[in-house]
Coordinates of C-alpha atoms in Angstrom, one line a residue:
X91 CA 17.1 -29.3 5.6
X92 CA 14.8 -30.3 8.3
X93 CA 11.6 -28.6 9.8
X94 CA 13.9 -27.4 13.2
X95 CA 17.3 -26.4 11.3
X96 CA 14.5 -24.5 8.5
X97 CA 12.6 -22.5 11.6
X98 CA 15.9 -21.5 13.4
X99 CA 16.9 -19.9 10.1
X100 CA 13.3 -18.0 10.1
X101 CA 14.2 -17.0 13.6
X102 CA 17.9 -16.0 12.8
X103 CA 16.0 -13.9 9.2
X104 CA 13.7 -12.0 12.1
X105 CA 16.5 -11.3 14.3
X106 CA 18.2 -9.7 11.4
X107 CA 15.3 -8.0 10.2
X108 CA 15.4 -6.5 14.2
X109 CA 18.7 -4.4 13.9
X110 CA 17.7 -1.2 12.8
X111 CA 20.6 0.8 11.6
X112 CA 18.6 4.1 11.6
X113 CA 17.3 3.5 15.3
X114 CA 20.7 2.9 16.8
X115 CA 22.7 5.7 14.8
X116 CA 20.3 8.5 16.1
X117 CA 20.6 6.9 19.3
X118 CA 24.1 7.1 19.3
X119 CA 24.7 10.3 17.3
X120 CA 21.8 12.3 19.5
X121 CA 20.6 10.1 22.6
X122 CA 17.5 10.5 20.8
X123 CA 15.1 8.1 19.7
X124 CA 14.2 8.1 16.4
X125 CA 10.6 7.3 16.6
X126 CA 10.1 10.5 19.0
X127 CA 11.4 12.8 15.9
X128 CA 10.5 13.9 12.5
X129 CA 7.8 11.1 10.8
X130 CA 8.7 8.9 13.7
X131 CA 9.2 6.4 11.3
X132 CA 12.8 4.2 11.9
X133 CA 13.9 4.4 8.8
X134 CA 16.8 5.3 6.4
X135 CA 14.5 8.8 5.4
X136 CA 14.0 10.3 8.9
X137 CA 17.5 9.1 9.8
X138 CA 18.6 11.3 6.9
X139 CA 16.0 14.5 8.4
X140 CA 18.5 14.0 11.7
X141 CA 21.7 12.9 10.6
X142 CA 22.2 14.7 6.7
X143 CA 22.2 12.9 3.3
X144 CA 25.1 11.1 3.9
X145 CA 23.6 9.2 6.3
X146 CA 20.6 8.5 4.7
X147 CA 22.6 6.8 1.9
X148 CA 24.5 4.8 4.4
X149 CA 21.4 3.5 6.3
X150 CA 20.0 2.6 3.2
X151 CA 22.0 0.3 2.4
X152 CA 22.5 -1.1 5.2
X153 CA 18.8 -2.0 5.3
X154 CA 19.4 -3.5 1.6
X155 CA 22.0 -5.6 2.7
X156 CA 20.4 -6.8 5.8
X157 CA 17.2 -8.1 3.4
X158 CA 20.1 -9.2 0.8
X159 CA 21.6 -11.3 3.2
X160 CA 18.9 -12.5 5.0
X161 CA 18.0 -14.0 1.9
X162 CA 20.8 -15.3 0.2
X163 CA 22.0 -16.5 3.1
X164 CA 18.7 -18.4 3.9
X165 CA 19.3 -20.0 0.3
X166 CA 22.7 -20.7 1.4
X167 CA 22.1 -23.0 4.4
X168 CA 19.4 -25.0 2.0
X169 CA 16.3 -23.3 1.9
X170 CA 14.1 -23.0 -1.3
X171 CA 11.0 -22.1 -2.8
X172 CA 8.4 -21.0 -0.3
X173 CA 10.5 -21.6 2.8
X174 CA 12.8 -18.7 0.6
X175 CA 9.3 -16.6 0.5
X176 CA 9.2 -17.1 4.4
X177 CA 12.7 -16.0 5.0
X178 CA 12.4 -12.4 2.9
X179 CA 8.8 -12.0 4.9
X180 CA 10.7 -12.7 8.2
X181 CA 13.8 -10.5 7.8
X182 CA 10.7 -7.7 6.5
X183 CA 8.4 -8.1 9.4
X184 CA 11.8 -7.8 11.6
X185 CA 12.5 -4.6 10.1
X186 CA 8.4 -3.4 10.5
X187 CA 8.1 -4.8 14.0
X188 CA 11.4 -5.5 15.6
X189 CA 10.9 -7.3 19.6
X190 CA 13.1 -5.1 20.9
X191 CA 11.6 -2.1 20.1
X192 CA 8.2 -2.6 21.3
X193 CA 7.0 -3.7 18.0
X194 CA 7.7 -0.2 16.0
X195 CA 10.4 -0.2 13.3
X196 CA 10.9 1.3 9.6
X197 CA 8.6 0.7 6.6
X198 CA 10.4 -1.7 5.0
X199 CA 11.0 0.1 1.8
X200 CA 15.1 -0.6 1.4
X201 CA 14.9 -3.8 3.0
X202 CA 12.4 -5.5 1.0
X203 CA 13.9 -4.5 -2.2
X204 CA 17.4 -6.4 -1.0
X205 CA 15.3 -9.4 -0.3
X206 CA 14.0 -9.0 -4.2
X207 CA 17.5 -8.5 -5.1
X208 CA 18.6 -11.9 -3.4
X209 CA 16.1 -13.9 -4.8
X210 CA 15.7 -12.1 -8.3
X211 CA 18.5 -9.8 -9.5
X212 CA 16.8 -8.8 -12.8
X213 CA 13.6 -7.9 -11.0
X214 CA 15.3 -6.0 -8.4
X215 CA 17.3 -3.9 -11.1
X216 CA 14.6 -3.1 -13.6
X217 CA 12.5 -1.8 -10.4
X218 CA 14.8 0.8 -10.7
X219 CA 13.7 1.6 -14.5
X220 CA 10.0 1.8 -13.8
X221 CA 11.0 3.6 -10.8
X222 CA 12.7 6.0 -13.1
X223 CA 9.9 5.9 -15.8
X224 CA 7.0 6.8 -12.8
X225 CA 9.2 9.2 -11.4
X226 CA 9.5 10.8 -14.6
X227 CA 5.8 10.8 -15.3
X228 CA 4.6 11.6 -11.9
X229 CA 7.5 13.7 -10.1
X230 CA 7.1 12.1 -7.1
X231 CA 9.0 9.7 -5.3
X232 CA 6.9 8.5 -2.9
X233 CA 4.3 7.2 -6.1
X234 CA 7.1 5.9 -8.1
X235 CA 8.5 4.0 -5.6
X236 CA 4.8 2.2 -5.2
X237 CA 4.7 2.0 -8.7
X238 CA 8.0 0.1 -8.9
X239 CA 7.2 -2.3 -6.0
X240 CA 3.9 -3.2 -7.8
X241 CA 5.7 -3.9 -11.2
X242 CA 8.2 -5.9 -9.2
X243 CA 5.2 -9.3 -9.7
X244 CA 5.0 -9.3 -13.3
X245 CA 8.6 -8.4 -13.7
X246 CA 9.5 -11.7 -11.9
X247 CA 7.2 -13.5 -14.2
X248 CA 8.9 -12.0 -17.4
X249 CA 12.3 -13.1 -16.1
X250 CA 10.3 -16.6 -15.2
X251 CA 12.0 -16.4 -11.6
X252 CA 9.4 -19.1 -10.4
X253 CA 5.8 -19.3 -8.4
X254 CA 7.3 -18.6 -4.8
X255 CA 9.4 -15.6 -5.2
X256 CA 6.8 -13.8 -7.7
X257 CA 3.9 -14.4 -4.6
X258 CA 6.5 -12.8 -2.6
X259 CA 7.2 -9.9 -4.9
X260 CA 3.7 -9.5 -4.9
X261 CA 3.4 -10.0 -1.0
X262 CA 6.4 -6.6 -0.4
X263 CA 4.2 -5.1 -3.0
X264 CA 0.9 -4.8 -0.6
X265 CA 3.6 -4.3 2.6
X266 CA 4.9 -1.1 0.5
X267 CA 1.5 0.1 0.0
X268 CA 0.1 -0.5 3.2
X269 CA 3.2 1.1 5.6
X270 CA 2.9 3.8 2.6
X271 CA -0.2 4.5 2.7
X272 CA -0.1 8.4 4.1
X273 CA 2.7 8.9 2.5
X274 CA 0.8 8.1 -0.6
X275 CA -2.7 9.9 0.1
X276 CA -0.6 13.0 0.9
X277 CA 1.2 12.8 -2.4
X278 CA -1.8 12.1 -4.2
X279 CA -3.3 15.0 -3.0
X280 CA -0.5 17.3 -3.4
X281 CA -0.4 16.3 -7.3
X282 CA -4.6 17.5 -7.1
X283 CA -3.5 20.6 -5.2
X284 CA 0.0 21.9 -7.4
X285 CA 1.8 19.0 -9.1
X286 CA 5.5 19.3 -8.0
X287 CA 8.5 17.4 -6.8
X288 CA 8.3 15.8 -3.6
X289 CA 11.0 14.9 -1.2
X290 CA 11.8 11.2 0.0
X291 CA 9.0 9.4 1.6
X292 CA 9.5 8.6 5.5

């Protein structure tokens, strides 16, 4: 594939990244916009604080499928190796900052793991043991999930998935943390205060 055809796949991966299924069903549900409510995070969680559970589940994966596909299909129409790592970070930053919104989206949690799930199956699925395992150990949700996305690296290097997509495991990794990052000093300090269960993070 050439240098043109592989940038207008980038472009078509941001795009993608763009729609924000948890924007435009508030929107439509309540005429509200989901960024005014709750966290005002656009995300699958504070979707969920609006619309129920239900919804929450269904705006999830939607956002998994949207970084699935971007992916996949990137693969599909030729790309590989780092030009793959470019496509999962374009469909990511799509979801973070999306043009159409002014530039404030979700956090990227759902959608970065279907862009793991593309590239690396295995990784993707025992994310969901160590998220288990930290959960578990730490009864909260919003630390396990971290701790799964930082496991995600050296669980792409025991299944030997290749340079490129272990950088990018590691790359969603620091994304994680960093849009995370309140949600994690508050759970940090609700485990100093009285260590309990926590509910999703925004």
């Amino acid at each position: 594939m050439g240098l043109p055809a592989a940038i207008t796949v980038l472009v078509c991966c941001y795009a993608l990244g763009c729609i924000l299924p948890s924007y435009y069903a508030v929107k439509w549900k309540t005429g509200r916009d989901i960024r005014e409510t709750g966290s005002g995070n656009a995300g699958a969680t504070n979707a969920g604080r609006i619309l129920g559970r239900t919804a929450y589940v269904i705006l999830s994966l939607l956002d998994i499928f949207k970084g699935w596909v971007a992916c996949a299909g990137a693969a599909a129409f030729g790309l590989e190796g780092w030009w793959l790592v470019a496509a999962g970070l374009a469909v990511v930053a799509g979801h973070l900052w999306p043009a159409q919104l002014g530039f404030r989206g979700g956090k990227g949690l759902s959608v970065s793991w279907g862009a793991i799930l593309a590239l690396s199956p295995l990784t993707a699925l025992c994310m969901w043991v160590i998220f288990a395992l930290a959960w578990l150990m730490m009864r909260s949700l919003t630390l396990a999930a971290v701790q799964a996305y930082f496991s995600a690296p050296l669980l792409a290097l025991v299944w030997r998935v290749g340079v490129p997509v272990t950088c990018l495991c590691f790359a969603l990794a620091l994304i994680i943390a960093l849009t995370h990052r309140r949600n994690i000093r508050n759970a940090l300090q609700r485990r100093r205060a009285q260590p309990a269960a926590e509910s999703f993070p925004a």
